[in-house]
């Protein structure tokens, strides 16, 4: 059974640029959630995708957007990058959308915005 | 307001000593409770979870946690720490009618020889 994978591992971008991060969910999982973890903080929920539809969203601006594909993999897109977007971006997959469904996390993508 | 609080930012413990990490939550109903561990440069690994039933739950790597409804707490314990337990530990909560996990700010554990 393959776990959650994310790419790339590290990324350096310039302020104002756009970035796409990718996530492959664990086999059998149909739900993907994205979290932003700033240095020294706990992860903050960005949004969740269930069966290719956005299922819920945290307190992030519209320049954070996403997609989920028929194979349940997902992308996180961030436009007009700001310095504060520098963080570890974590993807988590689960078999459902409720709070009691265990979420399995990938290793994350470290984004640095200069 | 709903929140998850980990009062200890940093804990240093000697190898072989016991460890207890505190977690308090503020929610209207009893949430689903989780403890995750994050090693440097790594993602989050689930240590244990509480949904219902026995209030003392066992997890991986010798960890256990106790749910105390009266104190709105879910503290993590380990009787004897190993140097490999040095990491960041996060308490998280989920609600059945919600889709996200809400995390505390984390506790960094340093293990000294």
PDB file of C-alpha atoms in Angstrom, chain B residues 10 16 20-21 27-28 33 51 69 111:
ATOM      1  CA  UNK B  10       9.185  23.193  24.790  1.00  0.00           C
ATOM      2  CA  UNK B  16      14.661   6.993  30.289  1.00  0.00           C
ATOM      3  CA  UNK B  20       3.729  14.021  29.697  1.00  0.00           C
ATOM      4  CA  UNK B  21       2.458  16.508  27.125  1.00  0.00           C
ATOM      5  CA  UNK B  27     -15.494  22.801  22.030  1.00  0.00           C
ATOM      6  CA  UNK B  28     -19.219  22.551  22.652  1.00  0.00           C
ATOM      7  CA  UNK B  33      -8.976  13.663  19.552  1.00  0.00           C
ATOM      8  CA  UNK B  51     -13.266   8.524  19.514  1.00  0.00           C
ATOM      9  CA  UNK B  69     -14.015  15.051  29.933  1.00  0.00           C
ATOM     10  CA  UNK B 111      15.766  14.380  24.928  1.00  0.00           C
TER      11      UNK B 111
END
